PDB file of C-alpha atoms in Angstrom:
ATOM      1  CA  MET A   1     -28.840 -19.673  35.783  1.00  0.00           C
ATOM      2  CA  LYS A   2     -32.433 -21.437  34.942  1.00  0.00           C
ATOM      3  CA  ALA A   3     -33.316 -23.358  38.668  1.00  0.00           C
ATOM      4  CA  VAL A   4     -32.960 -27.310  38.842  1.00  0.00           C
ATOM      5  CA  ASP A   5     -35.262 -29.964  37.011  1.00  0.00           C
ATOM      6  CA  PHE A   6     -38.295 -29.767  39.454  1.00  0.00           C
ATOM      7  CA  SER A   7     -41.593 -31.829  40.487  1.00  0.00           C
ATOM      8  CA  TRP A   8     -45.050 -29.515  40.639  1.00  0.00           C
ATOM      9  CA  VAL A   9     -47.152 -31.108  43.272  1.00  0.00           C
ATOM     10  CA  ALA A  10     -50.323 -29.889  45.090  1.00  0.00           C
ATOM     11  CA  GLY A  11     -52.939 -31.133  47.315  1.00  0.00           C
ATOM     12  CA  ALA A  12     -56.439 -30.535  46.711  1.00  0.00           C
ATOM     13  CA  THR A  13     -56.554 -30.431  51.524  1.00  0.00           C
ATOM     14  CA  LEU A  14     -54.080 -29.229  53.984  1.00  0.00           C
ATOM     15  CA  GLU A  15     -54.060 -32.729  54.979  1.00  0.00           C
ATOM     16  CA  GLN A  16     -52.880 -33.669  51.206  1.00  0.00           C
ATOM     17  CA  ALA A  17     -50.889 -31.685  50.774  1.00  0.00           C
ATOM     18  CA  SER A  18     -48.623 -32.100  54.247  1.00  0.00           C
ATOM     19  CA  GLN A  19     -48.207 -35.984  53.251  1.00  0.00           C
ATOM     20  CA  LYS A  20     -46.437 -34.622  49.366  1.00  0.00           C
ATOM     21  CA  ALA A  21     -44.252 -32.266  51.602  1.00  0.00           C
ATOM     22  CA  LYS A  22     -41.370 -34.811  52.322  1.00  0.00           C
ATOM     23  CA  ALA A  23     -37.632 -33.768  52.473  1.00  0.00           C
ATOM     24  CA  GLY A  24     -36.237 -32.689  49.635  1.00  0.00           C
ATOM     25  CA  SER A  25     -39.505 -31.138  48.609  1.00  0.00           C
ATOM     26  CA  LYS A  26     -40.197 -27.131  49.675  1.00  0.00           C
ATOM     27  CA  ILE A  27     -43.644 -25.588  49.869  1.00  0.00           C
ATOM     28  CA  ILE A  28     -44.661 -22.456  47.731  1.00  0.00           C
ATOM     29  CA  ALA A  29     -47.056 -20.130  48.035  1.00  0.00           C
ATOM     30  CA  GLY A  30     -46.214 -16.956  46.687  1.00  0.00           C
ATOM     31  CA  GLY A  31     -42.893 -17.245  45.692  1.00  0.00           C
ATOM     32  CA  GLN A  32     -41.770 -14.159  45.412  1.00  0.00           C
ATOM     33  CA  SER A  33     -38.464 -15.664  48.100  1.00  0.00           C
ATOM     34  CA  LEU A  34     -38.296 -18.766  47.250  1.00  0.00           C
ATOM     35  CA  GLY A  35     -38.073 -18.079  42.550  1.00  0.00           C
ATOM     36  CA  PRO A  36     -35.415 -16.625  42.834  1.00  0.00           C
ATOM     37  CA  MET A  37     -33.430 -19.063  45.034  1.00  0.00           C
ATOM     38  CA  LEU A  38     -34.812 -21.106  43.066  1.00  0.00           C
ATOM     39  CA  ASN A  39     -33.192 -18.990  39.526  1.00  0.00           C
ATOM     40  CA  LEU A  40     -30.161 -18.833  41.206  1.00  0.00           C
ATOM     41  CA  ARG A  41     -29.900 -23.155  42.432  1.00  0.00           C
ATOM     42  CA  ILE A  42     -29.302 -22.080  46.129  1.00  0.00           C
ATOM     43  CA  ALA A  43     -32.814 -24.015  46.744  1.00  0.00           C
ATOM     44  CA  GLN A  44     -32.793 -27.918  44.845  1.00  0.00           C
ATOM     45  CA  PRO A  45     -35.337 -29.136  45.801  1.00  0.00           C
ATOM     46  CA  ASP A  46     -37.178 -32.598  44.290  1.00  0.00           C
ATOM     47  CA  ALA A  47     -40.234 -31.273  44.066  1.00  0.00           C
ATOM     48  CA  LEU A  48     -42.936 -28.262  44.631  1.00  0.00           C
ATOM     49  CA  VAL A  49     -45.954 -28.597  46.598  1.00  0.00           C
ATOM     50  CA  SER A  50     -48.206 -25.530  45.678  1.00  0.00           C
ATOM     51  CA  ILE A  51     -50.644 -24.927  48.759  1.00  0.00           C
ATOM     52  CA  ALA A  52     -51.837 -21.415  47.578  1.00  0.00           C
ATOM     53  CA  GLY A  53     -55.007 -22.416  46.236  1.00  0.00           C
ATOM     54  CA  LEU A  54     -56.084 -23.521  49.971  1.00  0.00           C
ATOM     55  CA  ALA A  55     -59.480 -22.295  51.340  1.00  0.00           C
ATOM     56  CA  LEU A  56     -58.225 -22.784  54.996  1.00  0.00           C
ATOM     57  CA  LEU A  57     -54.806 -20.686  54.244  1.00  0.00           C
ATOM     58  CA  ARG A  58     -56.547 -17.785  52.775  1.00  0.00           C
ATOM     59  CA  GLY A  59     -58.605 -15.954  55.602  1.00  0.00           C
ATOM     60  CA  ALA A  60     -58.386 -14.405  58.486  1.00  0.00           C
ATOM     61  CA  THR A  61     -60.562 -14.380  62.566  1.00  0.00           C
ATOM     62  CA  GLU A  62     -60.308 -12.602  64.719  1.00  0.00           C
ATOM     63  CA  ASN A  63     -62.117 -12.860  68.656  1.00  0.00           C
ATOM     64  CA  ASP A  64     -61.583 -10.566  71.966  1.00  0.00           C
ATOM     65  CA  THR A  65     -57.858 -11.256  71.959  1.00  0.00           C
ATOM     66  CA  ASP A  66     -56.678 -12.146  69.027  1.00  0.00           C
ATOM     67  CA  VAL A  67     -56.153 -12.098  65.084  1.00  0.00           C
ATOM     68  CA  THR A  68     -55.257 -15.584  63.319  1.00  0.00           C
ATOM     69  CA  ILE A  69     -54.067 -15.175  59.882  1.00  0.00           C
ATOM     70  CA  GLY A  70     -53.490 -17.876  57.815  1.00  0.00           C
ATOM     71  CA  ALA A  71     -50.313 -18.353  56.314  1.00  0.00           C
ATOM     72  CA  CYS A  72     -51.265 -17.400  52.393  1.00  0.00           C
ATOM     73  CA  VAL A  73     -53.247 -13.716  53.334  1.00  0.00           C
ATOM     74  CA  THR A  74     -51.091 -12.251  50.468  1.00  0.00           C
ATOM     75  CA  HIS A  75     -48.574  -8.458  52.637  1.00  0.00           C
ATOM     76  CA  ALA A  76     -51.626  -6.614  50.129  1.00  0.00           C
ATOM     77  CA  GLN A  77     -55.101  -8.064  51.828  1.00  0.00           C
ATOM     78  CA  ILE A  78     -52.900  -6.609  55.234  1.00  0.00           C
ATOM     79  CA  ALA A  79     -52.604  -3.487  53.656  1.00  0.00           C
ATOM     80  CA  ASP A  80     -54.926  -2.990  52.224  1.00  0.00           C
ATOM     81  CA  GLY A  81     -57.227  -3.774  55.431  1.00  0.00           C
ATOM     82  CA  LEU A  82     -59.122  -6.761  53.991  1.00  0.00           C
ATOM     83  CA  VAL A  83     -58.159  -8.506  57.318  1.00  0.00           C
ATOM     84  CA  PRO A  84     -58.927  -7.647  61.184  1.00  0.00           C
ATOM     85  CA  ASP A  85     -55.969  -5.525  62.703  1.00  0.00           C
ATOM     86  CA  ILE A  86     -55.697  -5.724  66.420  1.00  0.00           C
ATOM     87  CA  GLY A  87     -55.374  -2.118  66.937  1.00  0.00           C
ATOM     88  CA  SER A  88     -54.169   1.150  65.165  1.00  0.00           C
ATOM     89  CA  GLN A  89     -53.840   0.328  62.274  1.00  0.00           C
ATOM     90  CA  ILE A  90     -50.779  -1.459  63.079  1.00  0.00           C
ATOM     91  CA  LEU A  91     -50.998  -4.152  60.301  1.00  0.00           C
ATOM     92  CA  PRO A  92     -51.254  -2.437  56.827  1.00  0.00           C
ATOM     93  CA  ARG A  93     -48.917  -0.075  58.127  1.00  0.00           C
ATOM     94  CA  ILE A  94     -46.049  -2.925  58.554  1.00  0.00           C
ATOM     95  CA  ALA A  95     -47.518  -4.343  55.166  1.00  0.00           C
ATOM     96  CA  GLU A  96     -47.638  -1.273  53.240  1.00  0.00           C
ATOM     97  CA  ASN A  97     -44.105  -0.953  53.501  1.00  0.00           C
ATOM     98  CA  ILE A  98     -42.360  -4.512  52.237  1.00  0.00           C
ATOM     99  CA  ALA A  99     -41.182  -4.513  49.081  1.00  0.00           C
ATOM    100  CA  TYR A 100     -43.392  -3.811  45.905  1.00  0.00           C
ATOM    101  CA  ARG A 101     -46.575  -2.543  45.327  1.00  0.00           C
ATOM    102  CA  ALA A 102     -45.956  -5.698  43.064  1.00  0.00           C
ATOM    103  CA  VAL A 103     -43.784  -8.565  45.507  1.00  0.00           C
ATOM    104  CA  ARG A 104     -47.348  -7.475  47.855  1.00  0.00           C
ATOM    105  CA  ASN A 105     -50.074  -8.918  45.862  1.00  0.00           C
ATOM    106  CA  ARG A 106     -47.761 -12.336  45.758  1.00  0.00           C
ATOM    107  CA  GLY A 107     -46.353 -12.962  48.707  1.00  0.00           C
ATOM    108  CA  THR A 108     -47.197 -14.423  52.117  1.00  0.00           C
ATOM    109  CA  ILE A 109     -47.279 -13.683  55.877  1.00  0.00           C
ATOM    110  CA  GLY A 110     -47.117 -17.662  55.895  1.00  0.00           C
ATOM    111  CA  GLY A 111     -44.173 -17.934  53.432  1.00  0.00           C
ATOM    112  CA  SER A 112     -42.356 -14.478  54.734  1.00  0.00           C
ATOM    113  CA  LEU A 113     -42.263 -16.405  58.069  1.00  0.00           C
ATOM    114  CA  CYS A 114     -41.223 -19.380  57.297  1.00  0.00           C
ATOM    115  CA  HIS A 115     -38.643 -17.986  54.937  1.00  0.00           C
ATOM    116  CA  ALA A 116     -36.886 -16.644  57.974  1.00  0.00           C
ATOM    117  CA  ASP A 117     -34.974 -13.884  56.609  1.00  0.00           C
ATOM    118  CA  PRO A 118     -33.659 -12.049  59.289  1.00  0.00           C
ATOM    119  CA  ALA A 119     -34.146  -8.385  58.065  1.00  0.00           C
ATOM    120  CA  ALA A 120     -38.331  -9.454  57.007  1.00  0.00           C
ATOM    121  CA  ASP A 121     -40.882  -7.135  58.154  1.00  0.00           C
ATOM    122  CA  TRP A 122     -42.925  -9.447  59.536  1.00  0.00           C
ATOM    123  CA  VAL A 123     -40.065 -11.914  61.326  1.00  0.00           C
ATOM    124  CA  THR A 124     -39.127  -8.950  63.361  1.00  0.00           C
ATOM    125  CA  THR A 125     -42.210  -6.715  64.392  1.00  0.00           C
ATOM    126  CA  LEU A 126     -44.238 -10.637  65.021  1.00  0.00           C
ATOM    127  CA  LEU A 127     -42.012 -11.484  67.521  1.00  0.00           C
ATOM    128  CA  ALA A 128     -42.657  -7.649  69.170  1.00  0.00           C
ATOM    129  CA  LEU A 129     -45.443  -8.857  68.914  1.00  0.00           C
ATOM    130  CA  GLY A 130     -45.146 -11.926  71.140  1.00  0.00           C
ATOM    131  CA  ALA A 131     -47.218 -13.181  68.009  1.00  0.00           C
ATOM    132  CA  SER A 132     -47.267 -17.310  67.713  1.00  0.00           C
ATOM    133  CA  VAL A 133     -48.335 -19.973  64.050  1.00  0.00           C
ATOM    134  CA  VAL A 134     -49.875 -22.484  63.686  1.00  0.00           C
ATOM    135  CA  ILE A 135     -48.919 -25.667  62.020  1.00  0.00           C
ATOM    136  CA  ALA A 136     -50.015 -28.611  60.872  1.00  0.00           C
ATOM    137  CA  GLY A 137     -48.621 -31.424  60.083  1.00  0.00           C
ATOM    138  CA  ALA A 138     -49.780 -35.821  60.612  1.00  0.00           C
ATOM    139  CA  ASP A 139     -50.244 -35.956  64.339  1.00  0.00           C
ATOM    140  CA  GLY A 140     -53.109 -32.187  63.396  1.00  0.00           C
ATOM    141  CA  THR A 141     -51.416 -29.127  64.522  1.00  0.00           C
ATOM    142  CA  ARG A 142     -49.362 -27.907  67.310  1.00  0.00           C
ATOM    143  CA  LEU A 143     -49.403 -23.286  68.647  1.00  0.00           C
ATOM    144  CA  VAL A 144     -45.553 -22.660  68.546  1.00  0.00           C
ATOM    145  CA  ALA A 145     -44.341 -19.549  69.735  1.00  0.00           C
ATOM    146  CA  LEU A 146     -42.970 -17.273  67.244  1.00  0.00           C
ATOM    147  CA  ARG A 147     -39.489 -17.248  69.452  1.00  0.00           C
ATOM    148  CA  ASP A 148     -39.471 -20.548  69.212  1.00  0.00           C
ATOM    149  CA  PHE A 149     -40.608 -20.879  65.593  1.00  0.00           C
ATOM    150  CA  PHE A 150     -37.013 -19.722  64.424  1.00  0.00           C
ATOM    151  CA  ARG A 151     -34.364 -21.940  64.827  1.00  0.00           C
ATOM    152  CA  GLY A 152     -31.305 -19.906  62.199  1.00  0.00           C
ATOM    153  CA  ALA A 153     -31.071 -17.743  59.909  1.00  0.00           C
ATOM    154  CA  PHE A 154     -33.163 -19.147  57.286  1.00  0.00           C
ATOM    155  CA  ARG A 155     -34.136 -21.608  59.408  1.00  0.00           C
ATOM    156  CA  THR A 156     -36.921 -22.818  61.801  1.00  0.00           C
ATOM    157  CA  CYS A 157     -38.565 -25.285  63.331  1.00  0.00           C
ATOM    158  CA  LEU A 158     -40.628 -27.187  60.625  1.00  0.00           C
ATOM    159  CA  ALA A 159     -39.971 -30.803  60.318  1.00  0.00           C
ATOM    160  CA  PRO A 160     -40.916 -32.612  56.931  1.00  0.00           C
ATOM    161  CA  GLY A 161     -44.741 -32.377  56.439  1.00  0.00           C
ATOM    162  CA  GLU A 162     -45.201 -30.151  58.249  1.00  0.00           C
ATOM    163  CA  ILE A 163     -47.033 -26.688  56.901  1.00  0.00           C
ATOM    164  CA  LEU A 164     -47.499 -23.604  58.896  1.00  0.00           C
ATOM    165  CA  GLN A 165     -51.296 -22.848  58.747  1.00  0.00           C
ATOM    166  CA  ALA A 166     -52.109 -19.891  60.284  1.00  0.00           C
ATOM    167  CA  VAL A 167     -49.948 -16.564  62.364  1.00  0.00           C
ATOM    168  CA  ARG A 168     -52.211 -15.475  65.497  1.00  0.00           C
ATOM    169  CA  ILE A 169     -50.906 -12.494  66.951  1.00  0.00           C
ATOM    170  CA  PRO A 170     -52.921 -10.853  70.663  1.00  0.00           C
ATOM    171  CA  LYS A 171     -54.682  -8.065  70.096  1.00  0.00           C
ATOM    172  CA  LEU A 172     -53.263  -4.304  71.430  1.00  0.00           C
ATOM    173  CA  ASN A 173     -55.023  -3.874  75.017  1.00  0.00           C
ATOM    174  CA  ASP A 174     -54.082  -2.654  78.829  1.00  0.00           C
ATOM    175  CA  GLY A 175     -52.350   0.436  76.743  1.00  0.00           C
ATOM    176  CA  GLN A 176     -50.274  -0.711  75.045  1.00  0.00           C
ATOM    177  CA  LYS A 177     -48.041   1.265  72.001  1.00  0.00           C
ATOM    178  CA  PHE A 178     -46.287  -0.142  69.231  1.00  0.00           C
ATOM    179  CA  GLY A 179     -43.489   1.136  67.328  1.00  0.00           C
ATOM    180  CA  TYR A 180     -41.855   0.490  65.142  1.00  0.00           C
ATOM    181  CA  TYR A 181     -38.460   1.650  62.245  1.00  0.00           C
ATOM    182  CA  LYS A 182     -36.528   0.716  59.133  1.00  0.00           C
ATOM    183  CA  ALA A 183     -33.506   1.706  57.827  1.00  0.00           C
ATOM    184  CA  CYS A 184     -33.155   0.978  53.507  1.00  0.00           C
ATOM    185  CA  ARG A 185     -31.338   2.867  51.007  1.00  0.00           C
ATOM    186  CA  LYS A 186     -34.405   2.916  49.115  1.00  0.00           C
ATOM    187  CA  PRO A 187     -38.136   2.417  49.162  1.00  0.00           C
ATOM    188  CA  GLY A 188     -38.888  -1.592  48.674  1.00  0.00           C
ATOM    189  CA  GLU A 189     -35.109  -3.053  49.671  1.00  0.00           C
ATOM    190  CA  PHE A 190     -34.209  -5.386  52.511  1.00  0.00           C
ATOM    191  CA  ALA A 191     -34.054  -2.831  55.645  1.00  0.00           C
ATOM    192  CA  HIS A 192     -30.028  -1.972  56.980  1.00  0.00           C
ATOM    193  CA  ALA A 193     -31.153  -1.256  60.106  1.00  0.00           C
ATOM    194  CA  MET A 194     -34.519  -2.235  61.987  1.00  0.00           C
ATOM    195  CA  ALA A 195     -35.277  -1.982  65.004  1.00  0.00           C
ATOM    196  CA  ALA A 196     -39.499  -2.954  67.293  1.00  0.00           C
ATOM    197  CA  VAL A 197     -41.283  -1.412  70.178  1.00  0.00           C
ATOM    198  CA  LEU A 198     -43.560  -2.614  72.469  1.00  0.00           C
ATOM    199  CA  GLN A 199     -44.434  -1.220  75.120  1.00  0.00           C
ATOM    200  CA  MET A 200     -47.001  -3.029  77.288  1.00  0.00           C
ATOM    201  CA  LYS A 201     -47.857  -1.923  81.338  1.00  0.00           C
ATOM    202  CA  LYS A 202     -45.411  -3.411  83.102  1.00  0.00           C
ATOM    203  CA  THR A 203     -42.460  -4.129  80.895  1.00  0.00           C
ATOM    204  CA  THR A 204     -41.608  -2.790  77.219  1.00  0.00           C
ATOM    205  CA  ARG A 205     -39.635  -5.330  74.614  1.00  0.00           C
ATOM    206  CA  VAL A 206     -37.655  -4.180  72.008  1.00  0.00           C
ATOM    207  CA  VAL A 207     -36.373  -6.732  69.025  1.00  0.00           C
ATOM    208  CA  ILE A 208     -33.929  -5.502  66.332  1.00  0.00           C
ATOM    209  CA  GLY A 209     -32.921  -7.018  63.278  1.00  0.00           C
ATOM    210  CA  ALA A 210     -31.941  -7.078  60.549  1.00  0.00           C
ATOM    211  CA  MET A 211     -28.347  -8.659  62.148  1.00  0.00           C
ATOM    212  CA  GLY A 212     -27.607 -11.759  59.678  1.00  0.00           C
ATOM    213  CA  ALA A 213     -29.245 -13.664  61.956  1.00  0.00           C
ATOM    214  CA  ILE A 214     -32.367 -14.595  65.178  1.00  0.00           C
ATOM    215  CA  PRO A 215     -33.204 -10.769  65.751  1.00  0.00           C
ATOM    216  CA  LEU A 216     -32.249 -10.252  68.901  1.00  0.00           C
ATOM    217  CA  ILE A 217     -35.253  -9.547  72.077  1.00  0.00           C
ATOM    218  CA  PHE A 218     -34.547  -7.139  75.073  1.00  0.00           C
ATOM    219  CA  GLU A 219     -37.445  -7.053  77.736  1.00  0.00           C
ATOM    220  CA  GLY A 220     -37.527  -4.978  80.391  1.00  0.00           C
ATOM    221  CA  ASP A 221     -38.731  -1.505  81.925  1.00  0.00           C
ATOM    222  CA  GLU A 222     -38.558   1.323  79.793  1.00  0.00           C
ATOM    223  CA  ALA A 223     -35.547   3.479  80.979  1.00  0.00           C
ATOM    224  CA  THR A 224     -32.987   0.219  80.323  1.00  0.00           C
ATOM    225  CA  LEU A 225     -34.031  -0.245  77.075  1.00  0.00           C
ATOM    226  CA  GLN A 226     -33.959   3.742  76.742  1.00  0.00           C
ATOM    227  CA  SER A 227     -30.895   2.462  76.407  1.00  0.00           C
ATOM    228  CA  ILE A 228     -30.124  -0.334  75.338  1.00  0.00           C
ATOM    229  CA  ALA A 229     -26.384   0.622  73.840  1.00  0.00           C
ATOM    230  CA  PRO A 230     -24.409  -1.220  76.200  1.00  0.00           C
ATOM    231  CA  ALA A 231     -26.930  -4.393  76.322  1.00  0.00           C
ATOM    232  CA  PHE A 232     -26.677  -4.297  72.149  1.00  0.00           C
ATOM    233  CA  THR A 233     -23.400  -4.123  72.293  1.00  0.00           C
ATOM    234  CA  ALA A 234     -22.991  -7.100  74.540  1.00  0.00           C
ATOM    235  CA  ARG A 235     -25.000  -9.774  72.726  1.00  0.00           C
ATOM    236  CA  ALA A 236     -24.373  -8.304  68.939  1.00  0.00           C
ATOM    237  CA  GLY A 237     -21.075 -10.331  69.516  1.00  0.00           C
ATOM    238  CA  GLY A 238     -18.287  -8.398  66.509  1.00  0.00           C
ATOM    239  CA  ILE A 239     -20.076  -5.904  64.481  1.00  0.00           C
ATOM    240  CA  ASP A 240     -19.065  -2.953  63.226  1.00  0.00           C
ATOM    241  CA  ASP A 241     -19.372   0.364  64.633  1.00  0.00           C
ATOM    242  CA  VAL A 242     -21.029   1.133  61.516  1.00  0.00           C
ATOM    243  CA  THR A 243     -24.135  -1.528  62.408  1.00  0.00           C
ATOM    244  CA  ARG A 244     -24.027  -0.973  65.882  1.00  0.00           C
ATOM    245  CA  HIS A 245     -24.816   3.139  65.694  1.00  0.00           C
ATOM    246  CA  MET A 246     -26.998   2.526  62.979  1.00  0.00           C
ATOM    247  CA  GLN A 247     -29.019  -0.274  65.023  1.00  0.00           C
ATOM    248  CA  LEU A 248     -28.747   1.810  67.804  1.00  0.00           C
ATOM    249  CA  ILE A 249     -30.427   4.389  65.942  1.00  0.00           C
ATOM    250  CA  ALA A 250     -33.478   2.904  65.064  1.00  0.00           C
ATOM    251  CA  VAL A 251     -34.159   1.795  68.518  1.00  0.00           C
ATOM    252  CA  LYS A 252     -34.325   5.292  69.145  1.00  0.00           C
ATOM    253  CA  ARG A 253     -36.437   5.807  66.494  1.00  0.00           C
ATOM    254  CA  ALA A 254     -38.580   2.987  66.902  1.00  0.00           C
ATOM    255  CA  PHE A 255     -39.594   5.042  70.442  1.00  0.00           C
ATOM    256  CA  GLU A 256     -40.202   7.321  68.761  1.00  0.00           C
ATOM    257  CA  LYS A 257     -43.289   6.420  67.066  1.00  0.00           C
ATOM    258  CA  LEU A 258     -44.947   4.131  70.006  1.00  0.00           C
ATOM    259  CA  SER A 259     -48.643   4.939  68.686  1.00  0.00           C
ATOM    260  CA  ALA A 260     -51.666   4.076  71.049  1.00  0.00           C
TER     261      ALA A 260
END
């Protein structure tokens, strides 16, 4: 199957790209998720607005508390250590396990978040890490917590004309530890179960992804979350026993992978 006819436009600046990103159009960066959707006619935009060449979206900065990564930074750049890390090589380790090298070379961190696939690595891990996103639009920029950015499977809070500019991720501090585990039938596939854990000074956050909807977020003391089964069953809805078992095993192994 071939994609429907569409026009291709690119803005020389983020402001120009934002002006062109109207209702009926789609933003494209690496195209690793959008490309197949176009070919299958799941997505049928009137126009594609390319932002891959915008220098503002391809850099990364850090300060004492956060790392800010441009939306068009690729998974490969993060995996190769070409951008700052938040500590313990967490970001490179997540990026290295995304799909295949060919996909990592083109796929972007911003594109992954905007695609909002519940089984995507960045969606679950960055929720656990307490990340926020910088959104650019006609009225300037706004900072949105990632847990408020996602509105459902493949749905975000982006309005027509708005573009995800960057991702802001807190650095690890005060003895925080992070663990992540995903189960795939073979390397490179989307996960069938996944969980991420951030152990903080006074509380622990567990995020369970690959649920077909927005990942589930649990916070509390570590002892409670180690026995998360009742709370997970109550919030997960009518999942089958196999899926429930796989997700709880993912949580257990994410705890086992907690690293300083």
